[in-house]
Tab-separated table of N, CA and C in Angstrom:
chain	number	residue	atom	x	y	z
A	1	MET	N	4.141	-6.984	18.379
A	1	MET	CA	4.816	-6.553	17.168
A	1	MET	C	4.415	-5.110	16.833
A	2	VAL	N	3.122	-4.811	16.921
A	2	VAL	CA	2.675	-3.467	16.622
A	2	VAL	C	3.382	-2.464	17.539
A	3	GLN	N	3.461	-2.805	18.818
A	3	GLN	CA	4.128	-1.902	19.766
A	3	GLN	C	5.592	-1.756	19.399
A	4	ARG	N	6.241	-2.849	19.008
A	4	ARG	CA	7.660	-2.790	18.647
A	4	ARG	C	7.873	-1.918	17.423
A	5	ILE	N	6.969	-2.037	16.450
A	5	ILE	CA	7.102	-1.213	15.250
A	5	ILE	C	6.877	0.262	15.606
A	6	LYS	N	5.827	0.546	16.348
A	6	LYS	CA	5.573	1.932	16.742
A	6	LYS	C	6.665	2.473	17.647
A	7	ALA	N	7.278	1.605	18.459
A	7	ALA	CA	8.348	2.049	19.348
A	7	ALA	C	9.577	2.490	18.571
A	8	ARG	N	9.734	2.027	17.348
A	8	ARG	CA	10.860	2.417	16.538
A	8	ARG	C	10.843	3.914	16.229
A	9	ALA	N	9.681	4.540	16.346
A	9	ALA	CA	9.570	5.962	16.046
A	9	ALA	C	10.553	6.781	16.880
A	10	GLY	N	10.809	6.355	18.104
A	10	GLY	CA	11.729	7.060	18.986
A	10	GLY	C	13.182	6.861	18.618
A	11	THR	N	13.484	5.918	17.744
A	11	THR	CA	14.873	5.632	17.376
A	11	THR	C	15.206	6.115	15.982
A	12	PHE	N	14.394	6.985	15.390
A	12	PHE	CA	14.628	7.407	14.042
A	12	PHE	C	15.983	8.037	13.781
A	13	PRO	N	16.521	8.852	14.673
A	13	PRO	CA	17.816	9.439	14.318
A	13	PRO	C	18.879	8.418	13.949
A	14	GLU	N	18.859	7.241	14.519
A	14	GLU	CA	19.832	6.211	14.191
A	14	GLU	C	19.675	5.707	12.761
A	15	TYR	N	18.426	5.602	12.286
A	15	TYR	CA	18.147	5.001	10.987
A	15	TYR	C	17.965	6.035	9.875
A	16	VAL	N	17.277	7.095	10.171
A	16	VAL	CA	16.847	8.019	9.136
A	16	VAL	C	18.021	8.691	8.441
A	17	ASP	N	19.069	9.009	9.166
A	17	ASP	CA	20.207	9.663	8.564
A	17	ASP	C	20.861	8.801	7.484
A	18	GLU	N	20.670	7.477	7.590
A	18	GLU	CA	21.281	6.539	6.659
A	18	GLU	C	20.395	6.239	5.462
A	19	MET	N	19.114	6.619	5.498
A	19	MET	CA	18.154	6.292	4.441
A	19	MET	C	18.068	7.420	3.431
A	20	PRO	N	17.727	7.088	2.175
A	20	PRO	CA	17.376	8.162	1.238
A	20	PRO	C	16.195	8.941	1.798
A	21	GLN	N	16.140	10.239	1.592
A	21	GLN	CA	15.105	11.095	2.197
A	21	GLN	C	13.704	10.627	1.881
A	22	GLU	N	13.438	10.200	0.628
A	22	GLU	CA	12.084	9.769	0.262
A	22	GLU	C	11.654	8.552	1.063
A	23	ARG	N	12.575	7.599	1.255
A	23	ARG	CA	12.244	6.380	2.012
A	23	ARG	C	12.053	6.716	3.468
A	24	ALA	N	12.843	7.654	4.011
A	24	ALA	CA	12.722	8.046	5.410
A	24	ALA	C	11.354	8.637	5.668
A	25	CYS	N	10.864	9.477	4.750
A	25	CYS	CA	9.544	10.079	4.927
A	25	CYS	C	8.442	9.037	4.873
A	26	SER	N	8.577	8.090	3.971
A	26	SER	CA	7.579	7.006	3.863
A	26	SER	C	7.609	6.130	5.105
A	27	TYR	N	8.793	5.828	5.589
A	27	TYR	CA	8.936	4.997	6.773
A	27	TYR	C	8.326	5.691	7.998
A	28	ARG	N	8.559	6.989	8.145
A	28	ARG	CA	7.970	7.738	9.261
A	28	ARG	C	6.454	7.667	9.212
A	29	ARG	N	5.872	7.792	8.032
A	29	ARG	CA	4.424	7.758	7.870
A	29	ARG	C	3.871	6.426	8.314
A	30	VAL	N	4.551	5.327	7.968
A	30	VAL	CA	4.100	3.993	8.358
A	30	VAL	C	4.179	3.845	9.873
A	31	ILE	N	5.279	4.237	10.456
A	31	ILE	CA	5.481	4.057	11.899
A	31	ILE	C	4.562	4.949	12.719
A	32	MET	N	4.348	6.162	12.271
A	32	MET	CA	3.590	7.118	13.055
A	32	MET	C	2.077	6.866	13.013
A	33	GLY	N	1.632	6.022	12.140
A	33	GLY	CA	0.195	5.686	12.136
A	33	GLY	C	-0.470	6.030	10.826
A	34	GLY	N	-1.754	5.823	10.783
A	34	GLY	CA	-2.503	6.045	9.558
A	34	GLY	C	-2.943	4.726	8.992
A	35	LYS	N	-3.733	4.777	7.972
A	35	LYS	CA	-4.192	3.545	7.317
A	35	LYS	C	-3.172	3.116	6.298
A	36	GLU	N	-2.437	2.109	6.627
A	36	GLU	CA	-1.356	1.635	5.792
A	36	GLU	C	-1.768	0.379	5.034
A	37	ARG	N	-0.943	0.022	4.056
A	37	ARG	CA	-1.115	-1.176	3.268
A	37	ARG	C	0.177	-1.980	3.451
A	38	ILE	N	0.080	-3.033	4.232
A	38	ILE	CA	1.252	-3.807	4.609
A	38	ILE	C	1.256	-5.129	3.873
A	39	LEU	N	2.363	-5.412	3.153
A	39	LEU	CA	2.538	-6.663	2.463
A	39	LEU	C	3.587	-7.481	3.202
A	40	ILE	N	3.236	-8.719	3.509
A	40	ILE	CA	4.143	-9.620	4.248
A	40	ILE	C	4.578	-10.739	3.317
A	41	LEU	N	5.880	-10.899	3.142
A	41	LEU	CA	6.454	-12.010	2.375
A	41	LEU	C	6.986	-13.010	3.375
A	42	GLU	N	6.254	-14.092	3.538
A	42	GLU	CA	6.522	-15.089	4.597
A	42	GLU	C	6.092	-16.464	4.098
A	43	ASP	N	6.937	-17.465	4.286
A	43	ASP	CA	6.612	-18.808	3.818
A	43	ASP	C	5.768	-19.609	4.828
A	44	ASP	N	5.692	-19.148	6.054
A	44	ASP	CA	4.881	-19.802	7.077
A	44	ASP	C	3.508	-19.119	7.142
A	45	ALA	N	2.502	-19.741	6.514
A	45	ALA	CA	1.172	-19.127	6.383
A	45	ALA	C	0.537	-18.837	7.736
A	46	ALA	N	0.700	-19.725	8.713
A	46	ALA	CA	0.115	-19.512	10.033
A	46	ALA	C	0.751	-18.295	10.710
A	47	PHE	N	2.063	-18.162	10.610
A	47	PHE	CA	2.738	-16.998	11.205
A	47	PHE	C	2.305	-15.724	10.468
A	48	ALA	N	2.202	-15.788	9.137
A	48	ALA	CA	1.805	-14.601	8.365
A	48	ALA	C	0.397	-14.159	8.739
A	49	ARG	N	-0.524	-15.133	8.955
A	49	ARG	CA	-1.875	-14.767	9.380
A	49	ARG	C	-1.870	-14.122	10.760
A	50	MET	N	-1.077	-14.682	11.676
A	50	MET	CA	-0.976	-14.111	13.021
A	50	MET	C	-0.405	-12.680	12.963
A	51	LEU	N	0.611	-12.491	12.164
A	51	LEU	CA	1.223	-11.168	12.017
A	51	LEU	C	0.234	-10.192	11.380
A	52	SER	N	-0.476	-10.631	10.345
A	52	SER	CA	-1.502	-9.790	9.712
A	52	SER	C	-2.563	-9.377	10.718
A	53	GLU	N	-3.013	-10.301	11.507
A	53	GLU	CA	-4.026	-10.017	12.528
A	53	GLU	C	-3.503	-8.994	13.544
A	54	SER	N	-2.236	-9.153	13.927
A	54	SER	CA	-1.634	-8.245	14.918
A	54	SER	C	-1.466	-6.838	14.381
A	55	LEU	N	-1.280	-6.708	13.084
A	55	LEU	CA	-0.981	-5.411	12.477
A	55	LEU	C	-2.213	-4.749	11.859
A	56	LYS	N	-3.376	-5.392	11.917
A	56	LYS	CA	-4.556	-4.869	11.221
A	56	LYS	C	-4.974	-3.496	11.738
A	57	SER	N	-4.622	-3.135	12.953
A	57	SER	CA	-4.978	-1.800	13.465
A	57	SER	C	-4.244	-0.691	12.695
A	58	LEU	N	-3.148	-1.051	12.021
A	58	LEU	CA	-2.384	-0.059	11.219
A	58	LEU	C	-2.990	0.124	9.836
A	59	GLY	N	-3.768	-0.843	9.386
A	59	GLY	CA	-4.371	-0.763	8.054
A	59	GLY	C	-4.557	-2.156	7.454
A	60	GLU	N	-4.601	-2.204	6.137
A	60	GLU	CA	-4.843	-3.453	5.417
A	60	GLU	C	-3.544	-4.253	5.305
A	61	CYS	N	-3.624	-5.548	5.603
A	61	CYS	CA	-2.478	-6.438	5.501
A	61	CYS	C	-2.788	-7.566	4.527
A	62	ARG	N	-1.809	-7.903	3.735
A	62	ARG	CA	-1.863	-9.083	2.864
A	62	ARG	C	-0.546	-9.809	2.986
A	63	PHE	N	-0.603	-11.101	2.665
A	63	PHE	CA	0.670	-11.850	2.693
A	63	PHE	C	0.765	-12.770	1.489
A	64	THR	N	2.022	-13.085	1.145
A	64	THR	CA	2.319	-14.017	0.080
A	64	THR	C	3.496	-14.869	0.496
A	65	SER	N	3.531	-16.074	-0.054
A	65	SER	CA	4.697	-16.948	0.191
A	65	SER	C	5.444	-17.164	-1.124
A	66	TYR	N	5.171	-16.329	-2.130
A	66	TYR	CA	5.778	-16.481	-3.449
A	66	TYR	C	6.687	-15.307	-3.789
A	67	PRO	N	7.963	-15.382	-3.417
A	67	PRO	CA	8.851	-14.232	-3.672
A	67	PRO	C	9.028	-13.946	-5.158
A	68	GLU	N	8.891	-14.971	-6.000
A	68	GLU	CA	9.072	-14.745	-7.440
A	68	GLU	C	7.913	-13.886	-8.003
A	69	ARG	N	6.825	-13.724	-7.296
A	69	ARG	CA	5.683	-12.896	-7.701
A	69	ARG	C	5.658	-11.568	-6.977
A	70	LEU	N	6.698	-11.249	-6.244
A	70	LEU	CA	6.706	-10.078	-5.376
A	70	LEU	C	6.394	-8.777	-6.129
A	71	HIS	N	7.074	-8.539	-7.251
A	71	HIS	CA	6.850	-7.285	-8.002
A	71	HIS	C	5.428	-7.219	-8.515
A	72	GLU	N	4.891	-8.333	-8.989
A	72	GLU	CA	3.527	-8.366	-9.478
A	72	GLU	C	2.543	-8.018	-8.357
A	73	ILE	N	2.750	-8.603	-7.172
A	73	ILE	CA	1.859	-8.362	-6.033
A	73	ILE	C	1.977	-6.929	-5.528
A	74	ILE	N	3.211	-6.418	-5.495
A	74	ILE	CA	3.414	-5.030	-5.099
A	74	ILE	C	2.681	-4.099	-6.057
A	75	GLY	N	2.745	-4.402	-7.350
A	75	GLY	CA	2.064	-3.579	-8.343
A	75	GLY	C	0.540	-3.595	-8.170
A	76	GLU	N	-0.001	-4.729	-7.800
A	76	GLU	CA	-1.456	-4.865	-7.616
A	76	GLU	C	-1.919	-4.233	-6.304
A	77	PHE	N	-1.136	-4.389	-5.223
A	77	PHE	CA	-1.565	-4.002	-3.880
A	77	PHE	C	-1.098	-2.614	-3.478
A	78	SER	N	0.000	-2.144	-4.035
A	78	SER	CA	0.596	-0.827	-3.684
A	78	SER	C	0.825	-0.684	-2.187
A	79	PRO	N	1.646	-1.517	-1.571
A	79	PRO	CA	1.864	-1.444	-0.125
A	79	PRO	C	2.637	-0.192	0.250
A	80	THR	N	2.468	0.209	1.522
A	80	THR	CA	3.263	1.305	2.091
A	80	THR	C	4.370	0.754	2.957
A	81	LEU	N	4.361	-0.552	3.236
A	81	LEU	CA	5.407	-1.226	4.006
A	81	LEU	C	5.490	-2.669	3.534
A	82	LEU	N	6.691	-3.175	3.390
A	82	LEU	CA	6.941	-4.565	3.044
A	82	LEU	C	7.676	-5.221	4.220
A	83	ILE	N	7.097	-6.307	4.729
A	83	ILE	CA	7.762	-7.090	5.788
A	83	ILE	C	8.194	-8.394	5.144
A	84	VAL	N	9.481	-8.697	5.224
A	84	VAL	CA	10.034	-9.841	4.547
A	84	VAL	C	10.695	-10.790	5.560
A	85	ASP	N	10.439	-12.082	5.416
A	85	ASP	CA	11.100	-13.094	6.217
A	85	ASP	C	12.474	-13.366	5.631
A	86	TYR	N	13.485	-13.448	6.463
A	86	TYR	CA	14.844	-13.710	5.979
A	86	TYR	C	14.966	-15.115	5.412
A	87	ASN	N	14.463	-16.102	6.117
A	87	ASN	CA	14.609	-17.498	5.723
A	87	ASN	C	13.393	-18.016	4.975
A	88	LEU	N	13.243	-17.552	3.726
A	88	LEU	CA	12.123	-18.031	2.905
A	88	LEU	C	12.418	-19.472	2.427
A	89	ASN	N	11.404	-20.280	2.380
A	89	ASN	CA	11.542	-21.633	1.888
A	89	ASN	C	11.462	-21.598	0.355
A	90	HIS	N	12.513	-21.081	-0.251
A	90	HIS	CA	12.546	-20.916	-1.697
A	90	HIS	C	13.932	-21.313	-2.191
A	91	PRO	N	14.006	-22.016	-3.321
A	91	PRO	CA	15.309	-22.506	-3.769
A	91	PRO	C	16.341	-21.443	-4.135
A	92	THR	N	15.919	-20.267	-4.580
A	92	THR	CA	16.878	-19.265	-5.031
A	92	THR	C	16.766	-17.904	-4.358
A	93	LEU	N	15.673	-17.643	-3.645
A	93	LEU	CA	15.476	-16.323	-3.030
A	93	LEU	C	15.328	-16.419	-1.523
A	94	ASP	N	16.076	-15.569	-0.821
A	94	ASP	CA	15.838	-15.383	0.610
A	94	ASP	C	15.387	-13.930	0.804
A	95	GLY	N	15.187	-13.513	2.036
A	95	GLY	CA	14.680	-12.172	2.290
A	95	GLY	C	15.623	-11.086	1.823
A	96	ILE	N	16.926	-11.312	1.931
A	96	ILE	CA	17.913	-10.305	1.512
A	96	ILE	C	17.902	-10.178	-0.015
A	97	LYS	N	17.848	-11.291	-0.744
A	97	LYS	CA	17.798	-11.220	-2.214
A	97	LYS	C	16.497	-10.591	-2.675
A	98	ALA	N	15.395	-10.885	-1.997
A	98	ALA	CA	14.116	-10.262	-2.346
A	98	ALA	C	14.179	-8.752	-2.132
A	99	THR	N	14.826	-8.307	-1.037
A	99	THR	CA	14.992	-6.887	-0.782
A	99	THR	C	15.824	-6.237	-1.873
A	100	ARG	N	16.889	-6.893	-2.289
A	100	ARG	CA	17.731	-6.326	-3.368
A	100	ARG	C	16.933	-6.130	-4.642
A	101	LEU	N	16.057	-7.103	-4.964
A	101	LEU	CA	15.216	-6.978	-6.152
A	101	LEU	C	14.269	-5.796	-6.036
A	102	VAL	N	13.722	-5.569	-4.842
A	102	VAL	CA	12.839	-4.406	-4.603
A	102	VAL	C	13.620	-3.113	-4.783
A	103	ARG	N	14.838	-3.060	-4.244
A	103	ARG	CA	15.639	-1.836	-4.317
A	103	ARG	C	16.128	-1.549	-5.749
A	104	LYS	N	16.335	-2.570	-6.569
A	104	LYS	CA	16.800	-2.355	-7.938
A	104	LYS	C	15.730	-1.824	-8.856
A	105	ASN	N	14.468	-2.027	-8.499
A	105	ASN	CA	13.372	-1.592	-9.345
A	105	ASN	C	13.008	-0.154	-9.024
A	106	PRO	N	13.089	0.770	-10.038
A	106	PRO	CA	12.783	2.176	-9.754
A	106	PRO	C	11.348	2.403	-9.264
A	107	GLU	N	10.441	1.504	-9.546
A	107	GLU	CA	9.055	1.672	-9.102
A	107	GLU	C	8.859	1.262	-7.645
A	108	THR	N	9.801	0.487	-7.073
A	108	THR	CA	9.633	0.000	-5.717
A	108	THR	C	10.791	0.352	-4.803
A	109	ASN	N	11.804	1.040	-5.315
A	109	ASN	CA	13.029	1.257	-4.527
A	109	ASN	C	12.843	2.127	-3.284
A	110	LEU	N	11.732	2.870	-3.172
A	110	LEU	CA	11.497	3.701	-2.013
A	110	LEU	C	10.577	3.039	-0.976
A	111	LEU	N	10.103	1.843	-1.263
A	111	LEU	CA	9.220	1.121	-0.366
A	111	LEU	C	9.971	0.703	0.909
A	112	PRO	N	9.503	1.128	2.095
A	112	PRO	CA	10.168	0.702	3.326
A	112	PRO	C	10.091	-0.820	3.502
A	113	VAL	N	11.211	-1.418	3.864
A	113	VAL	CA	11.316	-2.874	4.043
A	113	VAL	C	11.786	-3.186	5.476
A	114	LEU	N	11.008	-4.012	6.146
A	114	LEU	CA	11.368	-4.511	7.474
A	114	LEU	C	11.657	-5.999	7.327
A	115	LEU	N	12.827	-6.453	7.769
A	115	LEU	CA	13.218	-7.862	7.640
A	115	LEU	C	13.000	-8.558	8.978
A	116	LEU	N	12.301	-9.698	8.939
A	116	LEU	CA	12.111	-10.537	10.139
A	116	LEU	C	13.069	-11.715	10.034
A	117	SER	N	13.707	-12.053	11.146
A	117	SER	CA	14.644	-13.159	11.097
A	117	SER	C	14.849	-13.756	12.484
A	118	GLY	N	15.146	-15.034	12.502
A	118	GLY	CA	15.564	-15.696	13.727
A	118	GLY	C	17.076	-15.564	13.932
A	119	GLU	N	17.748	-14.975	12.959
A	119	GLU	CA	19.212	-14.805	13.030
A	119	GLU	C	19.559	-13.568	13.843
A	120	ASP	N	20.422	-13.765	14.841
A	120	ASP	CA	20.933	-12.596	15.565
A	120	ASP	C	22.433	-12.425	15.347
A	121	ASP	N	22.952	-13.079	14.309
A	121	ASP	CA	24.346	-12.969	13.906
A	121	ASP	C	24.569	-11.589	13.305
A	122	MET	N	25.537	-10.850	13.832
A	122	MET	CA	25.801	-9.481	13.382
A	122	MET	C	26.171	-9.428	11.907
A	123	ALA	N	26.833	-10.447	11.366
A	123	ALA	CA	27.187	-10.471	9.950
A	123	ALA	C	25.931	-10.514	9.073
A	124	VAL	N	24.931	-11.288	9.498
A	124	VAL	CA	23.675	-11.389	8.750
A	124	VAL	C	22.941	-10.044	8.828
A	125	ILE	N	22.910	-9.455	10.005
A	125	ILE	CA	22.250	-8.153	10.181
A	125	ILE	C	22.908	-7.083	9.325
A	126	GLU	N	24.230	-7.049	9.315
A	126	GLU	CA	24.926	-6.055	8.504
A	126	GLU	C	24.652	-6.270	7.009
A	127	GLU	N	24.656	-7.543	6.563
A	127	GLU	CA	24.350	-7.845	5.161
A	127	GLU	C	22.927	-7.391	4.827
A	128	ALA	N	22.002	-7.604	5.749
A	128	ALA	CA	20.619	-7.198	5.520
A	128	ALA	C	20.520	-5.674	5.323
A	129	PHE	N	21.202	-4.908	6.163
A	129	PHE	CA	21.174	-3.451	6.006
A	129	PHE	C	21.849	-3.009	4.737
A	130	ARG	N	22.933	-3.683	4.345
A	130	ARG	CA	23.580	-3.358	3.073
A	130	ARG	C	22.675	-3.660	1.888
A	131	SER	N	21.794	-4.641	2.035
A	131	SER	CA	20.876	-4.995	0.927
A	131	SER	C	19.786	-3.939	0.751
A	132	GLY	N	19.604	-3.068	1.755
A	132	GLY	CA	18.622	-1.980	1.622
A	132	GLY	C	17.443	-2.053	2.539
A	133	ILE	N	17.462	-2.942	3.539
A	133	ILE	CA	16.337	-2.955	4.480
A	133	ILE	C	16.353	-1.669	5.299
A	134	ASP	N	15.208	-1.341	5.852
A	134	ASP	CA	15.114	-0.154	6.719
A	134	ASP	C	15.125	-0.488	8.185
A	135	ASP	N	14.744	-1.724	8.542
A	135	ASP	CA	14.786	-2.152	9.936
A	135	ASP	C	14.818	-3.665	9.986
A	136	TYR	N	15.194	-4.199	11.127
A	136	TYR	CA	15.416	-5.610	11.334
A	136	TYR	C	14.784	-6.007	12.659
A	137	VAL	N	13.913	-7.019	12.634
A	137	VAL	CA	13.283	-7.498	13.857
A	137	VAL	C	13.615	-8.972	14.006
A	138	ILE	N	14.106	-9.338	15.182
A	138	ILE	CA	14.479	-10.752	15.454
A	138	ILE	C	13.279	-11.488	15.965
A	139	LYS	N	13.036	-12.653	15.372
A	139	LYS	CA	11.968	-13.559	15.824
A	139	LYS	C	12.423	-14.252	17.099
A	140	PRO	N	11.554	-14.702	17.938
A	140	PRO	CA	10.115	-14.791	17.729
A	140	PRO	C	9.460	-13.427	17.966
A	141	VAL	N	8.441	-13.170	17.178
A	141	VAL	CA	7.646	-11.975	17.318
A	141	VAL	C	6.404	-12.338	18.100
A	142	ILE	N	6.204	-11.651	19.197
A	142	ILE	CA	5.042	-11.951	20.051
A	142	ILE	C	4.077	-10.778	19.948
A	143	PRO	N	2.854	-11.020	19.455
A	143	PRO	CA	1.923	-9.915	19.276
A	143	PRO	C	1.514	-9.270	20.573
């Protein structure tokens, strides 16, 4: 996963032209390295721990399975990257809706968001990008 995230650095022209400039700069900083603060929104705790362990070389990682507390946790942790699972086990929020909430808030709208999903359906991927994600990674993710 770390290699796949870092490998995205070579594909920036495809994504960066479509992002607001402030988000593009923040996204470049995360991908290019440094001590980052990564927040993972994932309902599978074992997968979230594995992903956190795999990404710890980039900086501090935390995870939550409570999308309804996302803004509160973002405020406390101040992440530089948000990784969101598409299929959250939540009655009203999925990864796309959570991303839309992040984008609507002026305090979090520039936070880079990477969506993880088992879905490779192009309609889902297009909807995810329209919701404001910065990148999309298809599961399974192998560290």
